[in-house]
Protein backbone atom coordinates (compact mmCIF):
# COMPACT_ATOMS: atom_id res chain seq x y z
CA UNK A 1 0.00 0.00 0.00
CA UNK A 2 1.29 3.48 -0.81
CA UNK A 3 1.97 5.65 2.27
CA UNK A 4 -0.54 8.44 2.92
CA UNK A 5 -1.14 11.26 5.38
CA UNK A 6 -4.19 11.00 7.61
CA UNK A 7 -5.76 14.39 8.25
CA UNK A 8 -8.48 14.87 10.86
CA UNK A 9 -11.04 17.42 9.67
CA UNK A 10 -12.89 19.36 12.41
CA UNK A 11 -15.72 20.61 10.21
CA UNK A 12 -17.35 19.57 6.95
CA UNK A 13 -16.11 22.80 5.32
CA UNK A 14 -12.56 22.00 6.39
CA UNK A 15 -12.88 18.46 4.99
CA UNK A 16 -14.22 19.78 1.67
CA UNK A 17 -11.41 22.34 1.50
CA UNK A 18 -8.82 19.57 1.76
CA UNK A 19 -10.19 17.76 -1.31
CA UNK A 20 -9.06 18.38 -4.91
CA UNK A 21 -11.13 20.48 -7.32
CA UNK A 22 -9.98 18.83 -10.55
CA UNK A 23 -11.52 15.37 -11.24
CA UNK A 24 -8.15 14.26 -12.64
CA UNK A 25 -6.45 15.08 -9.31
CA UNK A 26 -6.65 11.94 -7.13
CA UNK A 27 -4.38 13.24 -4.35
CA UNK A 28 -6.94 13.25 -1.51
CA UNK A 29 -9.98 11.14 -0.55
CA UNK A 30 -12.54 11.03 2.23
CA UNK A 31 -12.31 8.34 4.90
CA UNK A 32 -15.45 7.14 6.72
CA UNK A 33 -15.53 3.59 8.18
CA UNK A 34 -12.66 2.63 5.85
CA UNK A 35 -14.01 -0.81 4.96
CA UNK A 36 -14.15 -0.24 1.24
CA UNK A 37 -11.51 2.46 0.97
CA UNK A 38 -8.76 0.54 2.75
CA UNK A 39 -9.36 -2.44 0.45
CA UNK A 40 -9.05 -0.12 -2.53
CA UNK A 41 -5.75 1.19 -1.18
CA UNK A 42 -4.42 -2.31 -0.55
CA UNK A 43 -5.39 -3.36 -4.08
CA UNK A 44 -3.82 -0.17 -5.57
CA UNK A 45 -7.17 0.87 -7.04
CA UNK A 46 -6.71 4.21 -5.30
CA UNK A 47 -3.40 5.76 -4.29
CA UNK A 48 -4.11 9.14 -2.67
CA UNK A 49 -1.44 11.10 -0.79
CA UNK A 50 -3.96 12.16 1.85
CA UNK A 51 -7.02 10.72 3.57
CA UNK A 52 -9.40 13.20 5.15
CA UNK A 53 -11.05 11.60 8.16
CA UNK A 54 -14.74 12.42 8.66
CA UNK A 55 -14.97 10.60 11.98
CA UNK A 56 -15.55 12.98 14.88
CA UNK A 57 -16.98 15.88 12.86
CA UNK A 58 -19.86 17.11 15.04
CA UNK A 59 -23.36 16.33 13.75
CA UNK A 60 -22.42 13.88 10.99
CA UNK A 61 -23.30 10.84 13.10
CA UNK A 62 -26.76 12.11 14.14
CA UNK A 63 -30.15 10.78 13.07
CA UNK A 64 -33.03 13.21 13.54
CA UNK A 65 -36.76 13.37 12.76
CA UNK A 66 -38.20 16.67 11.61
CA UNK A 67 -41.67 17.77 12.76
CA UNK A 68 -43.29 16.59 9.50
CA UNK A 69 -41.80 13.09 9.88
CA UNK A 70 -38.82 13.57 7.52
CA UNK A 71 -35.85 11.48 8.65
CA UNK A 72 -32.41 13.11 8.35
CA UNK A 73 -29.57 10.58 8.49
CA UNK A 74 -26.05 11.95 8.98
CA UNK A 75 -23.50 10.50 6.56
CA UNK A 76 -21.48 9.02 9.46
CA UNK A 77 -24.43 7.17 11.01
CA UNK A 78 -23.50 3.49 10.95
CA UNK A 79 -25.54 0.89 9.09
CA UNK A 80 -26.07 -0.78 12.47
CA UNK A 81 -27.56 2.39 14.00
CA UNK A 82 -29.98 2.54 11.09
CA UNK A 83 -30.87 -1.13 11.38
CA UNK A 84 -31.53 -0.90 15.14
CA UNK A 85 -33.63 2.27 15.08
CA UNK A 86 -37.15 1.33 16.17
CA UNK A 87 -38.98 4.09 14.29
CA UNK A 88 -37.10 3.27 11.09
CA UNK A 89 -38.14 -0.38 11.44
CA UNK A 90 -41.78 0.58 12.04
CA UNK A 91 -42.25 3.33 9.44
CA UNK A 92 -39.54 2.75 6.80
CA UNK A 93 -39.43 -1.04 6.83
CA UNK A 94 -37.64 -1.35 3.49
CA UNK A 95 -34.78 0.75 4.82
CA UNK A 96 -34.55 -1.31 8.01
CA UNK A 97 -34.54 -4.54 6.00
CA UNK A 98 -31.90 -3.23 3.59
CA UNK A 99 -29.66 -2.18 6.50
CA UNK A 100 -30.15 -5.55 8.20
CA UNK A 101 -29.11 -7.35 4.99
CA UNK A 102 -25.73 -5.59 4.71
CA UNK A 103 -22.64 -7.80 5.15
CA UNK A 104 -22.47 -8.98 8.76
CA UNK A 105 -22.92 -7.45 12.23
CA UNK A 106 -19.24 -6.45 12.30
CA UNK A 107 -19.47 -4.75 8.90
CA UNK A 108 -22.68 -2.95 9.86
CA UNK A 109 -21.14 -1.67 13.09
CA UNK A 110 -18.28 0.04 11.19
CA UNK A 111 -19.73 0.85 7.76
CA UNK A 112 -21.40 4.25 7.48
CA UNK A 113 -24.36 5.41 5.41
CA UNK A 114 -22.15 7.83 3.42
CA UNK A 115 -19.54 5.11 2.84
CA UNK A 116 -22.19 2.59 1.85
CA UNK A 117 -23.70 4.90 -0.78
CA UNK A 118 -20.27 5.84 -2.13
CA UNK A 119 -18.60 2.41 -2.06
CA UNK A 120 -17.09 1.29 -5.36
CA UNK A 121 -18.39 -1.63 -7.47
CA UNK A 122 -17.46 -5.23 -6.71
CA UNK A 123 -16.83 -6.35 -10.34
CA UNK A 124 -13.77 -8.60 -10.14
CA UNK A 125 -12.14 -7.02 -13.20
CA UNK A 126 -12.46 -3.60 -11.56
CA UNK A 127 -11.12 -4.97 -8.28
CA UNK A 128 -8.22 -6.83 -9.90
CA UNK A 129 -4.93 -4.95 -9.97
CA UNK A 130 -4.06 -6.70 -13.25
CA UNK A 131 -7.15 -5.72 -15.25
CA UNK A 132 -6.98 -2.21 -16.75
CA UNK A 133 -10.68 -2.14 -17.51
CA UNK A 134 -12.95 0.63 -18.84
CA UNK A 135 -13.68 1.84 -15.31
CA UNK A 136 -9.97 2.39 -14.72
CA UNK A 137 -9.31 4.27 -17.95
CA UNK A 138 -8.85 1.19 -20.14
CA UNK A 139 -10.60 0.51 -23.43
CA UNK A 140 -12.73 -2.56 -22.60
CA UNK A 141 -15.28 -3.76 -20.11
CA UNK A 142 -13.93 -7.30 -19.73
CA UNK A 143 -17.18 -8.46 -18.15
CA UNK A 144 -18.99 -7.92 -21.47
CA UNK A 145 -17.47 -11.12 -22.89
CA UNK A 146 -15.64 -12.52 -19.85
CA UNK A 147 -16.77 -13.73 -16.44
CA UNK A 148 -20.03 -11.88 -15.90
CA UNK A 149 -22.10 -13.97 -13.47
CA UNK A 150 -22.46 -11.02 -11.08
CA UNK A 151 -22.71 -8.21 -13.63
CA UNK A 152 -25.51 -6.04 -14.96
CA UNK A 153 -28.50 -7.16 -17.02
CA UNK A 154 -30.02 -3.65 -17.21
CA UNK A 155 -28.44 -0.33 -18.26
CA UNK A 156 -24.96 -1.83 -18.43
CA UNK A 157 -23.49 -0.85 -21.77
CA UNK A 158 -20.61 -0.03 -22.06
CA UNK A 159 -19.57 -0.92 -18.48
CA UNK A 160 -21.46 -3.76 -16.85
CA UNK A 161 -20.88 -3.07 -13.14
CA UNK A 162 -23.77 -3.36 -10.69
CA UNK A 163 -24.28 -0.87 -7.92
CA UNK A 164 -23.21 -2.52 -4.66
CA UNK A 165 -25.22 -0.56 -2.08
CA UNK A 166 -28.33 -2.19 -0.59
CA UNK A 167 -29.21 1.02 1.24
CA UNK A 168 -29.28 2.83 -2.11
CA UNK A 169 -31.95 0.47 -3.51
CA UNK A 170 -34.26 1.06 -0.53
CA UNK A 171 -33.53 4.79 -0.28
CA UNK A 172 -34.32 5.43 -3.96
CA UNK A 173 -37.67 3.63 -3.50
CA UNK A 174 -38.32 5.88 -0.49
CA UNK A 175 -37.49 8.91 -2.70
CA UNK A 176 -34.62 10.04 -0.49
CA UNK A 177 -32.47 13.09 -1.19
CA UNK A 178 -28.78 13.68 -0.45
CA UNK A 179 -27.07 16.85 0.67
CA UNK A 180 -23.56 17.63 -0.58
CA UNK A 181 -21.29 20.36 0.79
CA UNK A 182 -18.29 21.88 -1.02
CA UNK A 183 -16.24 25.06 -0.39
CA UNK A 184 -18.63 26.89 -2.73
CA UNK A 185 -21.83 25.91 -0.93
CA UNK A 186 -24.42 23.21 -0.46
CA UNK A 187 -26.76 21.37 -2.83
CA UNK A 188 -29.48 18.80 -2.33
CA UNK A 189 -30.55 16.38 -5.02
CA UNK A 190 -32.64 13.25 -5.37
CA UNK A 191 -30.62 10.14 -4.62
CA UNK A 192 -31.95 8.71 -7.89
CA UNK A 193 -30.23 11.59 -9.72
CA UNK A 194 -27.05 11.25 -7.65
CA UNK A 195 -26.22 7.89 -9.27
CA UNK A 196 -25.39 7.75 -12.99
CA UNK A 197 -25.32 5.09 -15.66
CA UNK A 198 -21.95 4.57 -17.41
CA UNK A 199 -23.33 5.94 -20.69
CA UNK A 200 -24.58 9.12 -18.95
CA UNK A 201 -21.43 10.29 -17.18
CA UNK A 202 -17.83 9.24 -16.88
CA UNK A 203 -17.23 5.49 -17.16
CA UNK A 204 -14.94 5.85 -14.16
CA UNK A 205 -17.49 7.23 -11.67
CA UNK A 206 -20.86 6.05 -10.39
CA UNK A 207 -22.18 9.37 -9.08
CA UNK A 208 -22.39 13.06 -9.98
CA UNK A 209 -20.43 13.99 -6.81
CA UNK A 210 -17.77 16.61 -7.54
CA UNK A 211 -14.32 15.73 -6.19
CA UNK A 212 -14.51 18.35 -3.44
CA UNK A 213 -18.03 17.59 -2.26
CA UNK A 214 -18.75 15.84 1.03
CA UNK A 215 -22.04 13.97 1.39
CA UNK A 216 -23.34 15.22 4.72
CA UNK A 217 -26.81 13.69 5.04
CA UNK A 218 -29.62 11.70 3.49
CA UNK A 219 -33.20 12.98 3.84
CA UNK A 220 -36.00 10.45 3.74
CA UNK A 221 -39.36 12.21 3.34
CA UNK A 222 -42.17 11.24 5.69
CA UNK A 223 -43.90 8.28 4.07
CA UNK A 224 -47.33 9.21 2.73
CA UNK A 225 -50.08 7.67 4.90
CA UNK A 226 -50.74 3.98 4.48
CA UNK A 227 -47.38 3.06 2.92
CA UNK A 228 -46.18 -0.52 3.32
CA UNK A 229 -42.64 -1.27 2.20
CA UNK A 230 -40.19 -4.13 1.97
CA UNK A 231 -36.67 -4.91 0.74
CA UNK A 232 -35.88 -8.45 -0.37
CA UNK A 233 -32.44 -9.60 -1.45
CA UNK A 234 -30.92 -12.75 -2.87
CA UNK A 235 -27.27 -13.33 -2.15
CA UNK A 236 -24.94 -16.27 -2.77
CA UNK A 237 -23.85 -16.61 0.86
CA UNK A 238 -25.95 -16.20 3.99
CA UNK A 239 -23.89 -13.19 5.13
CA UNK A 240 -20.86 -11.11 4.09
CA UNK A 241 -22.34 -10.78 0.64
CA UNK A 242 -23.69 -8.23 -1.77
CA UNK A 243 -26.95 -8.68 -3.70
CA UNK A 244 -27.21 -10.94 -6.74
CA UNK A 245 -30.57 -9.25 -7.04
CA UNK A 246 -32.76 -7.16 -4.74
CA UNK A 247 -36.20 -5.59 -4.80
CA UNK A 248 -37.41 -2.55 -2.84
CA UNK A 249 -41.17 -2.15 -3.06
CA UNK A 250 -43.48 0.45 -1.51
CA UNK A 251 -47.24 -0.07 -1.84
CA UNK A 252 -50.37 1.87 -1.01
CA UNK A 253 -53.67 -0.03 -0.97
CA UNK A 254 -57.27 0.96 -1.62
CA UNK A 255 -59.13 -2.00 -0.17
CA UNK A 256 -57.67 -5.09 -1.80
CA UNK A 257 -56.26 -3.15 -4.79
CA UNK A 258 -52.97 -1.29 -5.18
CA UNK A 259 -53.53 2.46 -5.41
CA UNK A 260 -49.86 3.43 -5.81
CA UNK A 261 -46.45 1.77 -5.91
CA UNK A 262 -42.73 2.43 -6.08
CA UNK A 263 -40.39 -0.25 -7.31
CA UNK A 264 -36.59 -0.26 -7.45
CA UNK A 265 -34.32 -3.17 -8.39
CA UNK A 266 -30.83 -3.66 -6.92
CA UNK A 267 -27.89 -5.85 -7.94
CA UNK A 268 -28.90 -5.87 -11.60
CA UNK A 269 -27.81 -2.46 -12.98
CA UNK A 270 -25.04 0.12 -12.54
CA UNK A 271 -27.44 2.21 -10.43
CA UNK A 272 -30.59 1.43 -8.42
CA UNK A 273 -33.09 0.65 -11.18
CA UNK A 274 -36.42 2.43 -10.78
CA UNK A 275 -39.29 0.75 -12.66
CA UNK A 276 -41.73 3.60 -13.38
CA UNK A 277 -43.81 1.72 -15.96
CA UNK A 278 -44.24 -1.24 -13.58
CA UNK A 279 -45.36 1.16 -10.83
CA UNK A 280 -48.08 2.43 -13.20
CA UNK A 281 -49.02 -1.11 -14.27
CA UNK A 282 -49.55 -2.17 -10.64
CA UNK A 283 -52.20 0.48 -9.98
CA UNK A 284 -55.67 -1.01 -9.54
CA UNK A 285 -54.41 -4.60 -9.40
CA UNK A 286 -54.57 -7.10 -6.60
CA UNK A 287 -50.97 -7.62 -5.34
CA UNK A 288 -51.27 -11.31 -4.52
CA UNK A 289 -52.55 -12.80 -7.77
CA UNK A 290 -50.37 -14.78 -10.15
CA UNK A 291 -51.51 -12.53 -13.02
CA UNK A 292 -50.18 -9.44 -11.22
CA UNK A 293 -46.85 -11.08 -10.39
CA UNK A 294 -46.41 -12.25 -13.99
CA UNK A 295 -47.34 -8.91 -15.55
CA UNK A 296 -45.19 -6.91 -13.12
CA UNK A 297 -42.21 -9.28 -13.48
CA UNK A 298 -42.40 -9.17 -17.28
CA UNK A 299 -42.64 -5.37 -17.33
CA UNK A 300 -39.87 -4.73 -14.78
CA UNK A 301 -37.40 -6.89 -16.72
CA UNK A 302 -38.58 -6.06 -20.25
CA UNK A 303 -35.35 -4.19 -21.07
CA UNK A 304 -33.04 -6.78 -19.50
CA UNK A 305 -30.20 -8.04 -21.74
CA UNK A 306 -28.41 -10.94 -20.14
CA UNK A 307 -24.70 -11.53 -20.71
CA UNK A 308 -23.33 -15.07 -21.16
CA UNK A 309 -23.49 -16.10 -17.47
CA UNK A 310 -26.07 -13.91 -15.77
CA UNK A 311 -29.39 -14.82 -17.40
CA UNK A 312 -30.44 -16.37 -14.07
CA UNK A 313 -30.88 -12.84 -12.71
CA UNK A 314 -34.06 -12.34 -14.75
CA UNK A 315 -36.21 -15.10 -13.15
CA UNK A 316 -34.48 -14.48 -9.82
CA UNK A 317 -35.57 -10.85 -9.81
CA UNK A 318 -39.07 -11.74 -10.98
CA UNK A 319 -39.30 -14.24 -8.12
CA UNK A 320 -38.23 -11.61 -5.58
CA UNK A 321 -40.83 -9.21 -6.96
CA UNK A 322 -43.54 -11.90 -6.67
CA UNK A 323 -42.54 -12.49 -3.02
CA UNK A 324 -42.51 -8.76 -2.26
CA UNK A 325 -46.02 -8.32 -3.73
CA UNK A 326 -47.34 -11.27 -1.75
CA UNK A 327 -45.71 -10.05 1.47
CA UNK A 328 -47.11 -6.52 1.25
CA UNK A 329 -50.50 -7.66 -0.03
CA UNK A 330 -51.10 -10.29 2.64
C1 LIG B 1 -17.18 -8.29 3.34
C2 LIG B 1 -18.08 -7.11 3.08
C3 LIG B 1 -19.41 -7.35 2.79
C4 LIG B 1 -20.27 -6.28 2.53
N1 LIG B 1 -21.56 -6.55 2.21
C5 LIG B 1 -22.38 -5.53 1.86
C6 LIG B 1 -23.73 -5.77 1.50
O1 LIG B 1 -24.21 -6.89 1.53
N2 LIG B 1 -24.48 -4.70 1.13
C7 LIG B 1 -24.00 -3.42 1.13
O2 LIG B 1 -24.74 -2.49 0.80
N3 LIG B 1 -22.73 -3.17 1.49
C8 LIG B 1 -21.92 -4.17 1.86
N4 LIG B 1 -20.63 -3.90 2.24
C9 LIG B 1 -20.18 -2.49 2.28
C10 LIG B 1 -20.16 -1.96 3.71
O3 LIG B 1 -21.43 -2.01 4.23
C11 LIG B 1 -19.71 -0.47 3.84
O4 LIG B 1 -20.81 0.35 3.69
C12 LIG B 1 -18.76 -0.03 2.83
O5 LIG B 1 -17.65 -0.91 2.92
C13 LIG B 1 -18.24 1.41 2.98
O6 LIG B 1 -18.55 2.03 4.19
P1 LIG B 1 -17.42 2.78 5.01
O7 LIG B 1 -18.11 3.67 6.00
O8 LIG B 1 -16.45 1.79 5.54
O9 LIG B 1 -16.78 3.73 3.89
P2 LIG B 1 -15.29 3.96 3.42
O10 LIG B 1 -14.65 2.66 3.05
O11 LIG B 1 -14.55 4.80 4.39
O12 LIG B 1 -15.57 4.83 2.12
C14 LIG B 1 -16.08 4.23 0.92
C15 LIG B 1 -16.02 5.28 -0.20
O13 LIG B 1 -16.98 6.30 0.06
C16 LIG B 1 -16.35 7.57 0.11
N5 LIG B 1 -17.06 8.29 1.17
C17 LIG B 1 -17.22 7.88 2.45
N6 LIG B 1 -17.98 8.77 3.12
C18 LIG B 1 -18.29 9.76 2.26
C19 LIG B 1 -19.05 10.96 2.36
N7 LIG B 1 -19.64 11.34 3.50
N8 LIG B 1 -19.16 11.75 1.26
C20 LIG B 1 -18.57 11.39 0.09
N9 LIG B 1 -17.85 10.27 -0.06
C21 LIG B 1 -17.70 9.46 1.00
C22 LIG B 1 -14.89 7.28 0.42
O14 LIG B 1 -14.03 8.30 -0.04
C23 LIG B 1 -14.69 5.98 -0.33
O15 LIG B 1 -14.45 6.24 -1.70
C24 LIG B 1 -19.78 -4.94 2.57
C25 LIG B 1 -18.43 -4.71 2.90
C26 LIG B 1 -17.60 -5.76 3.16
C27 LIG B 1 -16.17 -5.46 3.50
mmCIF file of N, CA, C and O in Angstrom, residues 68 84 97 127-128 181 201 208 230:
data_model
loop_
_atom_site.group_PDB
_atom_site.id
_atom_site.type_symbol
_atom_site.label_atom_id
_atom_site.label_comp_id
_atom_site.label_asym_id
_atom_site.label_seq_id
_atom_site.Cartn_x
_atom_site.Cartn_y
_atom_site.Cartn_z
ATOM 1 N N UNK A 68 -42.367 17.190 10.473
ATOM 2 C CA UNK A 68 -43.291 16.592 9.498
ATOM 3 C C UNK A 68 -43.027 15.105 9.263
ATOM 4 O O UNK A 68 -43.647 14.493 8.396
ATOM 5 N N UNK A 84 -30.977 -0.700 13.786
ATOM 6 C CA UNK A 84 -31.529 -0.899 15.136
ATOM 7 C C UNK A 84 -32.529 0.176 15.556
ATOM 8 O O UNK A 84 -33.083 0.114 16.641
ATOM 9 N N UNK A 97 -34.886 -3.221 6.537
ATOM 10 C CA UNK A 97 -34.540 -4.541 5.998
ATOM 11 C C UNK A 97 -33.275 -4.479 5.132
ATOM 12 O O UNK A 97 -32.463 -5.409 5.150
ATOM 13 N N UNK A 127 -11.861 -4.781 -9.533
ATOM 14 C CA UNK A 127 -11.122 -4.969 -8.278
ATOM 15 C C UNK A 127 -9.734 -5.562 -8.505
ATOM 16 O O UNK A 127 -8.878 -5.485 -7.622
ATOM 17 N N UNK A 128 -9.516 -6.185 -9.658
ATOM 18 C CA UNK A 128 -8.224 -6.829 -9.896
ATOM 19 C C UNK A 128 -7.176 -5.793 -10.306
ATOM 20 O O UNK A 128 -7.394 -4.995 -11.222
ATOM 21 N N UNK A 181 -21.884 19.067 0.422
ATOM 22 C CA UNK A 181 -21.291 20.355 0.790
ATOM 23 C C UNK A 181 -19.903 20.454 0.163
ATOM 24 O O UNK A 181 -19.112 19.511 0.227
ATOM 25 N N UNK A 201 -22.488 9.448 -17.749
ATOM 26 C CA UNK A 201 -21.426 10.291 -17.182
ATOM 27 C C UNK A 201 -20.073 9.734 -17.571
ATOM 28 O O UNK A 201 -19.882 9.255 -18.676
ATOM 29 N N UNK A 208 -22.667 11.700 -9.473
ATOM 30 C CA UNK A 208 -22.390 13.057 -9.977
ATOM 31 C C UNK A 208 -21.630 13.885 -8.934
ATOM 32 O O UNK A 208 -21.471 15.092 -9.101
ATOM 33 N N UNK A 230 -41.068 -2.996 1.662
ATOM 34 C CA UNK A 230 -40.187 -4.126 1.974
ATOM 35 C C UNK A 230 -38.975 -4.099 1.054
ATOM 36 O O UNK A 230 -39.004 -3.509 -0.038
#
